[in-house]
Every structure is written in C-alpha cells, then in structure tokens.
Short mmCIF file of C-alpha atoms in Angstrom, two decimals:
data_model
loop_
_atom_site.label_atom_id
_atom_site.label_comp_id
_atom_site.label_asym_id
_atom_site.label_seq_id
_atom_site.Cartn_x
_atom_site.Cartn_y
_atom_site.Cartn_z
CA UNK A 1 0.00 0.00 0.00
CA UNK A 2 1.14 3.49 -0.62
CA UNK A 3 2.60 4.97 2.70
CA UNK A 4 1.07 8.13 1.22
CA UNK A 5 -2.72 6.56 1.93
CA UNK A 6 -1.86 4.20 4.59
CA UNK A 7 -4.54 4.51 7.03
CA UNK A 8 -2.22 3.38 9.74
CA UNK A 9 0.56 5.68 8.68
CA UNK A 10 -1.95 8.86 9.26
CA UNK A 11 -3.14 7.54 12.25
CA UNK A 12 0.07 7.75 13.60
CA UNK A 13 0.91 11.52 11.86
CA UNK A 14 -1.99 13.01 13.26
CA UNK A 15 -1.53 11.31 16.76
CA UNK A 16 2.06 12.40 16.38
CA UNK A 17 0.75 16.22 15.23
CA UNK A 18 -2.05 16.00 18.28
CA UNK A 19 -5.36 15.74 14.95
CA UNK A 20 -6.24 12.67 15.86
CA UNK A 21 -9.41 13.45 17.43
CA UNK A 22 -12.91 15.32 16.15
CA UNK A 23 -12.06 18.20 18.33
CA UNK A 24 -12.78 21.31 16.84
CA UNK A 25 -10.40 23.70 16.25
CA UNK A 26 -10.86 27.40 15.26
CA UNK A 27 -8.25 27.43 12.74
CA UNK A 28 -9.65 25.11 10.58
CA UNK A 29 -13.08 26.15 10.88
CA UNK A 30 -11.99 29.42 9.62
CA UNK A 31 -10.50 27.76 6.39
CA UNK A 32 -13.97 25.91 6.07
CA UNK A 33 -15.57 29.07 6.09
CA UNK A 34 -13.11 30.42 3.28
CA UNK A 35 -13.59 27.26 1.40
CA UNK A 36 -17.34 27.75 1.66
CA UNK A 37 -17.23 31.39 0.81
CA UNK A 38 -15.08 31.22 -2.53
CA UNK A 39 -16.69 28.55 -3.70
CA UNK A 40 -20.44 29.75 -3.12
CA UNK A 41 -20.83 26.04 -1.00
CA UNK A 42 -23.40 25.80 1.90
CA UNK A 43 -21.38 23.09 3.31
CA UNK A 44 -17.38 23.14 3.76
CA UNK A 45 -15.20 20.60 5.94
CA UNK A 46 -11.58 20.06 6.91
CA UNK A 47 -11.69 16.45 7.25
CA UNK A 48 -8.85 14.53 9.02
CA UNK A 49 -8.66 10.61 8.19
CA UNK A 50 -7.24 7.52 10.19
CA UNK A 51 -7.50 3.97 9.65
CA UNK A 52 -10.72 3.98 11.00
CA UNK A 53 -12.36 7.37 11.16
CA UNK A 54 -12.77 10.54 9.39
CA UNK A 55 -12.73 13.78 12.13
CA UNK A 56 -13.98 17.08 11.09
CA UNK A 57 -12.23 19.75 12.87
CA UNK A 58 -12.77 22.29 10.84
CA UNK A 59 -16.58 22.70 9.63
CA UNK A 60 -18.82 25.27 8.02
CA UNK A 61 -22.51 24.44 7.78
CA UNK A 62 -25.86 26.41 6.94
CA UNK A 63 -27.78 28.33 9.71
CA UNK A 64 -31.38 28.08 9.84
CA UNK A 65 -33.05 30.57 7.32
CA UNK A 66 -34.58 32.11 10.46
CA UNK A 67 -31.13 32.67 12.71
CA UNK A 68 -30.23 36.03 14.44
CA UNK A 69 -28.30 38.59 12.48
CA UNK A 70 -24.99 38.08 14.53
CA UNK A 71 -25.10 34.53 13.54
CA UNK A 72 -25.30 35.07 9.86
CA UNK A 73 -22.74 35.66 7.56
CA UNK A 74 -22.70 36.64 3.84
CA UNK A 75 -22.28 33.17 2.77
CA UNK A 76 -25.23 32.15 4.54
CA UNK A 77 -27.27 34.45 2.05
CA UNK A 78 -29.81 31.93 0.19
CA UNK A 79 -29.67 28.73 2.35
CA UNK A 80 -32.84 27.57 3.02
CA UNK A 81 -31.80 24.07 4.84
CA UNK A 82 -30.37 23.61 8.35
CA UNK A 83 -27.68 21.25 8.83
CA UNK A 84 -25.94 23.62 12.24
CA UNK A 85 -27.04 21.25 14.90
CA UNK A 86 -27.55 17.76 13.17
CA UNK A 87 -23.95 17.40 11.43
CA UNK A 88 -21.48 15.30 13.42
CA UNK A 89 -17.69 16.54 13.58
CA UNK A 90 -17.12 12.37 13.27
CA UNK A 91 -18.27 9.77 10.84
CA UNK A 92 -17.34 6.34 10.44
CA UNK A 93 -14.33 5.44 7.71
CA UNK A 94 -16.06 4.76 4.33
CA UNK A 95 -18.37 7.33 4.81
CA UNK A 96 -18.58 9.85 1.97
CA UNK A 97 -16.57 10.83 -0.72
CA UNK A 98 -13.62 11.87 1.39
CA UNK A 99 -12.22 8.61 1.48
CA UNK A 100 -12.24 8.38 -2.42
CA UNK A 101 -10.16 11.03 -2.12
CA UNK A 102 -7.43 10.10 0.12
CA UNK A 103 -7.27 6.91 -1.45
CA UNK A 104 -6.97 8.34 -5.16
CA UNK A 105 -4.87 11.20 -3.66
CA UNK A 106 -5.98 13.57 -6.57
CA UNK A 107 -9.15 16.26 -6.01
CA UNK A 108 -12.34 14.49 -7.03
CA UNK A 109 -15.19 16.82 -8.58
CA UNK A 110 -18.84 15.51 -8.96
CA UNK A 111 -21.01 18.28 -10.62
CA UNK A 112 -24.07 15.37 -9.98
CA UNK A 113 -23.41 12.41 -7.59
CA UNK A 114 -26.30 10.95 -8.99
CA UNK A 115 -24.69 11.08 -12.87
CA UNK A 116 -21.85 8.84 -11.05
CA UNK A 117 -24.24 5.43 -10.38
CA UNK A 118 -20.82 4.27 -7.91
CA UNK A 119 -21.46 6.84 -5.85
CA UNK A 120 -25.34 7.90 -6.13
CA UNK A 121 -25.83 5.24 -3.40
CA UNK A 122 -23.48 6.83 -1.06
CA UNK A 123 -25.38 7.32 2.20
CA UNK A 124 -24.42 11.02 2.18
CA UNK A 125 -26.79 11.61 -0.61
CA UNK A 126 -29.65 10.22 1.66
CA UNK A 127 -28.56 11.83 5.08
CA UNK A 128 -27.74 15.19 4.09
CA UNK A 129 -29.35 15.25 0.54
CA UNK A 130 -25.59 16.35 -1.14
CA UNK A 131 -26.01 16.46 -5.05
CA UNK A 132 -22.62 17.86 -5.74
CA UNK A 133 -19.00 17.43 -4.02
CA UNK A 134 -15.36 19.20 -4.62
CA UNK A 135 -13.01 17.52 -2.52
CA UNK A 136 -8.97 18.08 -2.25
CA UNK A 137 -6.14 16.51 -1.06
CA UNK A 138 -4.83 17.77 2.19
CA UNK A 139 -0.97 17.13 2.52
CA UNK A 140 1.55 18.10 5.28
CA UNK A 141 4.92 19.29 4.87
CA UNK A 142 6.36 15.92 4.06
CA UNK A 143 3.76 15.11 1.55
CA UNK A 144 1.24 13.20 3.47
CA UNK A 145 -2.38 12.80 2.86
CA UNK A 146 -3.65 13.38 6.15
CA UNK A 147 -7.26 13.93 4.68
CA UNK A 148 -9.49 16.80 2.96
CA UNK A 149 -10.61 20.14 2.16
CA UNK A 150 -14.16 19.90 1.06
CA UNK A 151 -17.40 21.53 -0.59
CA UNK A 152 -20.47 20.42 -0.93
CA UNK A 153 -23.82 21.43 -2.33
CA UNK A 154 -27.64 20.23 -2.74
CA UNK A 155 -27.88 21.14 -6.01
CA UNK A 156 -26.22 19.92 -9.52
CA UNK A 157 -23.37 22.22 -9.91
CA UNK A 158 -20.08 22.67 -12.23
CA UNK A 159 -17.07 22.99 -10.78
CA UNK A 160 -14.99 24.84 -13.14
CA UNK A 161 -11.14 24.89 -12.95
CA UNK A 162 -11.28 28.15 -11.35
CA UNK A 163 -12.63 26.64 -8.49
CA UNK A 164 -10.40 23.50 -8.17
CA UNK A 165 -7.34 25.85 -8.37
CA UNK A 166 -8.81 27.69 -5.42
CA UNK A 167 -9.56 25.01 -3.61
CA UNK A 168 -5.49 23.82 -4.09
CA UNK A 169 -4.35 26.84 -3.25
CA UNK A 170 -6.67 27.29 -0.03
CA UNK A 171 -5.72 23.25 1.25
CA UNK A 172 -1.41 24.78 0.69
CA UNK A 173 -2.14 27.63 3.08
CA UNK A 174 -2.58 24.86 5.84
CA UNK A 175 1.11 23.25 5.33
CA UNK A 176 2.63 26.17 7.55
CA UNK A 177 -0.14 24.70 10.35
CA UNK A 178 1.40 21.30 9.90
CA UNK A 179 5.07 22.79 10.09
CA UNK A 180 4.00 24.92 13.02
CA UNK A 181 3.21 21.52 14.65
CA UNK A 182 6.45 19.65 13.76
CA UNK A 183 8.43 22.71 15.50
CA UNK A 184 6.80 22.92 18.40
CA UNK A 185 7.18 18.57 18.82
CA UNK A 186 10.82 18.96 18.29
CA UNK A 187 11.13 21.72 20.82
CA UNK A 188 8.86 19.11 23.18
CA UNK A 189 11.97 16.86 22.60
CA UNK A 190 14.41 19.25 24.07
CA UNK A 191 11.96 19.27 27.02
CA UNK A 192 11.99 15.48 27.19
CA UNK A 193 15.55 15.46 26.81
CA UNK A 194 15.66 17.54 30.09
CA UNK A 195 12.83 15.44 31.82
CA UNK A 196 14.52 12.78 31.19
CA UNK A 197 17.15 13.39 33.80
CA UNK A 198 14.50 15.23 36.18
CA UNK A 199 15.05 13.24 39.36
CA UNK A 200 11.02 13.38 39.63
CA UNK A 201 8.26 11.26 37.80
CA UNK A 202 6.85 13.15 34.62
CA UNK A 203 4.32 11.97 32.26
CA UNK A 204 2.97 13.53 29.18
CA UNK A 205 -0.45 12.10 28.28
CA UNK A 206 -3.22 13.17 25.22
CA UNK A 207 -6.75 13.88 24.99
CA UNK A 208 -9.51 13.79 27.83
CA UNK A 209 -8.98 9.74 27.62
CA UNK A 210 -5.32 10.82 28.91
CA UNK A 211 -3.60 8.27 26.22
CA UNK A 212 0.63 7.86 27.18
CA UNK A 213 2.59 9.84 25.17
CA UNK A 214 5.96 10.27 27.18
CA UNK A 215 7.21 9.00 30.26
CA UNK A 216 10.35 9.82 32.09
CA UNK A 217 12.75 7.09 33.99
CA UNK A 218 11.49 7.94 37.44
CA UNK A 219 8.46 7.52 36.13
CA UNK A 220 9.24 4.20 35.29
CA UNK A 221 10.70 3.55 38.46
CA UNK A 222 8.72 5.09 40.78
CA UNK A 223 4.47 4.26 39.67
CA UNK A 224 5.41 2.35 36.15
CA UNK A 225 5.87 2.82 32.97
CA UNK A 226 2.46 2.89 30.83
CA UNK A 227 2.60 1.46 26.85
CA UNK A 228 2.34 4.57 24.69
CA UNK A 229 -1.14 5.62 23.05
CA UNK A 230 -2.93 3.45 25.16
CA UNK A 231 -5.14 5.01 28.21
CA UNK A 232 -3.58 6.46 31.36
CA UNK A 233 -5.51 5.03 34.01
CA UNK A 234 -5.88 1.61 32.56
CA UNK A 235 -2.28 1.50 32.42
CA UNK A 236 -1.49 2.83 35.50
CA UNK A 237 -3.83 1.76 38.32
CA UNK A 238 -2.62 2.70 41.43
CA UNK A 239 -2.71 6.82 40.31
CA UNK A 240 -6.24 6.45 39.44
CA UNK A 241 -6.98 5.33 42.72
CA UNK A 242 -5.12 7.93 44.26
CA UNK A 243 -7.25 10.69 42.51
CA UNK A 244 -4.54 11.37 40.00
CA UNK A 245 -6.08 11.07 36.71
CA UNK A 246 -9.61 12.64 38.35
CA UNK A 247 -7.35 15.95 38.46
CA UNK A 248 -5.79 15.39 35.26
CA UNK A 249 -9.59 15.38 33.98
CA UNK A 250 -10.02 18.91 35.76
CA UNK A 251 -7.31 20.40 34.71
CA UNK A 252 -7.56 19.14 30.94
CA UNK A 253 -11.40 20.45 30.67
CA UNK A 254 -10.63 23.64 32.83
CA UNK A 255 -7.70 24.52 31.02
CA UNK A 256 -5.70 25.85 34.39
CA UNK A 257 -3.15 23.97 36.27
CA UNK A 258 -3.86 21.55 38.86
CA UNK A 259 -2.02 20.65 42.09
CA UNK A 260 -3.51 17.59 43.32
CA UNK A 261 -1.94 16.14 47.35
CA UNK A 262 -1.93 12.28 47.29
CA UNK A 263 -0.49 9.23 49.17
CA UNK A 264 0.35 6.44 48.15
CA UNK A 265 2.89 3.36 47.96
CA UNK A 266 5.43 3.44 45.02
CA UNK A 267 7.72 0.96 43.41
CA UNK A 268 10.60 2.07 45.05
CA UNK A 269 10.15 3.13 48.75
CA UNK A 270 8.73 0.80 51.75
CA UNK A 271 5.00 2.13 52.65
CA UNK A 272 3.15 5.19 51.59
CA UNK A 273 5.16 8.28 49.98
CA UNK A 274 2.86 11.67 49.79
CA UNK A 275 3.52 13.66 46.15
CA UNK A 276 1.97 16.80 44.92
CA UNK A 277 0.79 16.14 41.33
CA UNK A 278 1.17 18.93 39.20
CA UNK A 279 -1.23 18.75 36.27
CA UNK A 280 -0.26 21.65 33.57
CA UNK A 281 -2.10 21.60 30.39
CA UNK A 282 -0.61 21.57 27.31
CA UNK A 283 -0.94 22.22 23.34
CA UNK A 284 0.36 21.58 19.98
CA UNK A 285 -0.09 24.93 18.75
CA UNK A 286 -0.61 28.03 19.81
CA UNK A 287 -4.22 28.92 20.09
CA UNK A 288 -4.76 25.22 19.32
CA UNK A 289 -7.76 23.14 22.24
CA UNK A 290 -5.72 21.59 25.20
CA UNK A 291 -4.32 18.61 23.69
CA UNK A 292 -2.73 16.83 26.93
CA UNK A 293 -1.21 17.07 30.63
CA UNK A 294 2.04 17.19 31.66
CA UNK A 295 1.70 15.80 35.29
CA UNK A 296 4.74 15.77 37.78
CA UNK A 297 5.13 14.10 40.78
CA UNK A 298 7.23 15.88 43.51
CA UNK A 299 8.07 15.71 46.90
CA UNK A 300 10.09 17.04 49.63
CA UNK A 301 13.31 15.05 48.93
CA UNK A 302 13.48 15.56 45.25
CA UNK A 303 12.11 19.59 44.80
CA UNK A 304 13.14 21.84 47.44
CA UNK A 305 10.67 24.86 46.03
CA UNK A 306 7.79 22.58 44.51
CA UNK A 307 5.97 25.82 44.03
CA UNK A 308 8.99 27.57 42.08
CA UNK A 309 9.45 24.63 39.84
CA UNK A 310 5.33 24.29 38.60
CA UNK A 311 5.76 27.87 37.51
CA UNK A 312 9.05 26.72 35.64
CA UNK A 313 6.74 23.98 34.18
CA UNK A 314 4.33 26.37 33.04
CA UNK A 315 7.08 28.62 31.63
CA UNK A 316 8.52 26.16 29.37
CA UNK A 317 5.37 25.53 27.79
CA UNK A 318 4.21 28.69 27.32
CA UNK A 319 7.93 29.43 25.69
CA UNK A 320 7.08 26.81 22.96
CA UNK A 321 4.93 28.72 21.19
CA UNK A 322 6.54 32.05 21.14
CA UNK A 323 9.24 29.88 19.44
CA UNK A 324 12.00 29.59 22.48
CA UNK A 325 13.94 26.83 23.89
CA UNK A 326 14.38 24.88 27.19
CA UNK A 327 16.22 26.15 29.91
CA UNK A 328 17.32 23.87 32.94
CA UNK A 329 14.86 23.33 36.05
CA UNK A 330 15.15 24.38 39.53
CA UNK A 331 18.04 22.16 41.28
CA UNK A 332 19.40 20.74 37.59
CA UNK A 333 22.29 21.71 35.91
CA UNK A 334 22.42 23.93 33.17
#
C-alpha cells in the first residue's frame, strides 16, 4: 500500500501532530468558512482521516433561514436548509466521498453524484441530501495525505477549474499549520531530553482519555511505565486510585493547572510516599484546544521549592509557542 494513503501511517501523523481526534479547532473552521465562501458552497469541511475514522475539525454548515443577524454571515445568504445542529464533527471510515479522495490522492469533482451510479448510493446523498461534491487533497509538509478540504452542495453544480485551483491553493495555506506543529514537537523533545534526567516522575499524556505519550525514567521507576497511546488510568492503576487522573480530567477540561496532594505506595520506597501532582495543560499549537497534561510528581526530597518549579513547568510551555527553547529546572544543571 502506498505509505502516502496508509490509514495506519496517518493515524500515527496526526496522533504524532495531536489531529487525531474530532475536536474542533478554530483554525480550521476558519479555512472551512473560506472554502465555503469562494466557492459559493453551503457546506465546507476540513476532514482529518485515520485507519478507522474521518474527524472534522474544521466545519462550516448552513444556519437556519430564520437565525439572528450576529449569527449570519454573507455566505449564509440563500440557504434555506439547516444542517448547524444535526452534522457530526465524526463519521465512520467509508463514509462519503472523502475517502475516495485520500485513497486516489488527486481532487475528485462531482457536478451530480447521482450522474456517477458508484457513488449515487453513497449514504451522504440520503442523510444530508448532497447532489454535488469538490473535494482536495490535504498534505503536510512531508507530503502526506492526512485527509481533505471539502465543498459540498444540494444542487447539480459545475465545478470549473477556477474553483479546483482555489480550492489547491486554499488546502497549501494549511502546510505552515502542519510545520507549526512539527516545531513545536521537536522543541517538546528538548523538554523530554531535560525530563529525562529530572530526578522526579513526569508523564505527558493526550486527549480527555489521557492516552501515554511520554514518560520519564522515574516515572518508570517510581508508579510504572504505561505502553504509549494506550489510556492512562488503565495502564497505570494505582494513580487512578489515588485521585490522579480525576485531576488530570479537571485540569484538561478547565484549562488551568492543577495541584492535586496524594499518598500512596510506590515501586521504590517501603510504605506510603505523599507527592503533589502537578497537572499543567498543554498544546500543539498556539491557540490550538488543550491537547494533553504534563503531570509531575514531587516531593520534599526531590524539589526543594515545589511551588517555584510548577511555575518553571508552566514557563517552558508557554515558551514553545513564542518559538523559544528549554532552559534547565530548579536544582538541575544547566
């Protein structure tokens, strides 16, 4: 199979550039709204792919012909159909032409589905009465088909070259996004080189189901070492039942750090050890949703200013996306 349209090789990119997931995201719904607006299309989607699922984070559908004037928009002039609170921002894998897509990896233009009998039975046509599709290729910045830009219509429609161009040209302006990403994981690494001699547990989990991303040696050592991707408190036990990942939750949905006071018995110490957890969220991009939690684990004998070092924490984070480096943390060498 081409690694290009490997549903297993996105999965992994867009876990890798924190997409994997039907969270909306602003930026992309602006781009659906472009897409929708230049191309005169009720319906628009940014349309992210795995091996299993197709995740709309970016989405622009028609108001109700009735909606309030701050909620309508020029290019909601002329729609008589209301699709704002019954589309989905997920839909299963072969759903759609999106797929067709991907799996072609060239833009694929149906002035009439129905004129097209292998895909006038696609259950789009029935559930959202769609007549007409434009859909393009969206590639990162090493050339992968991570999913697609698409318009839609409910009327027979011709989509003349003009158009497709545009359509190109809008899914390119979304490469810097991609490369935005990539920077911001490499300067992660420079963290997790640093965490990696911390003398403290750290853990870097993803999404509200707090999947393992990174763990640190202590980690390892002191509470265990969870298998990457797969969810946090399954993995490791004994922190959900000392409130840990309960916190995590709070912190991930609030989007403000949490400090959360627990006891309990570790790996490497006889009886009960009490930590302060401090959950930090964290995210890909700037002005992207909270994507994960950084939680640390400290104590008496291994941070002398525990309240000095979660503002370090916080610090490095927030230096990622105004493009700076690491610097070393309270008590480490430089």
């Amino acid at each position: 199979m081409d690694p290009q349209t490997s549903g297993e090789a996105r999965r992994q990119r867009l876990q890798a550039l924190g997409l994997n997931s039907a969270d909306a995201e602003a930026t992309f719904d602006r781009v659906a709204k472009v897409a929708a607006t230049v191309t005169g299309a009720p319906l628009a989607m940014v349309n992210f792919i795995n091996d299993q699922t197709q995740m709309f984070r970016g989405m622009y559908v028609p108001r109700a012909p009735d909606a309030s004037p701050d909620e309508v928009t020029s290019a909601d002039a002329g729609i008589t159909f209301d699709l704002s609170n019954s589309v989905a921002r997920e839909a299963p894998g072969d759903y759609g032409f999106c797929p067709h897509v991907v799996a072609q990896g060239a833009q694929l233009a149906l002035d009439d589905v129905l004129d097209y009998p292998r895909f006038a039975g696609n259950p789009l046509v029935n559930d959202m009465g769609v007549r007409s599709y434009l859909g393009t290729p969206l590639r990162d910045n090493t050339g992968m088909i991570l999913g697609t830009l698409c318009v839609a219509d409910t009327s027979p429609r011709t989509w003349d070259p003009q158009t497709k161009e545009l359509m190109h040209d809008l899914a390119q302006t979304l490469v810097s996004e991609f490369r935005l990403r990539d920077s911001l994981l490499a300067q992660q690494q420079e963290l997790f080189a640093v965490f990696d001699g911390a003398p403290f547990p750290i853990m870097l989990t993803e999404g509200p189901r707090h999947l393992m991303r990174y763990a640190n040696g202590r980690q390892a050592v002191v509470f265990g070492m969870g298998r990457q991707y797969l969810p946090g408190p399954s993995e490791l036990p004994g922190l959900r039942s000392a409130g840990v990942f309960d916190a995590m939750d709070t912190a991930f949905h609030s989007g403000q750090p949490i400090t959360h006071r627990a006891s309990l018995p570790t790996a490497d110490h006889v009886g009960y050890q009490e930590f302060d957890f401090l959950c930090t969220p964290v995210r890909t991009s700037p002005g992207a949703p909270i994507s994960g939690i950084l939680t640390v684990a400290m104590n008496a004998s291994t941070v002398s200013d525990p309240h000095a070092f979660s503002v370090n924490v916080q610090q490095q984070f927030e230096r990622l996306g105004a493009g700076g480096g690491s610097a070393p943390f309270p008590g480490q060498p430089g």
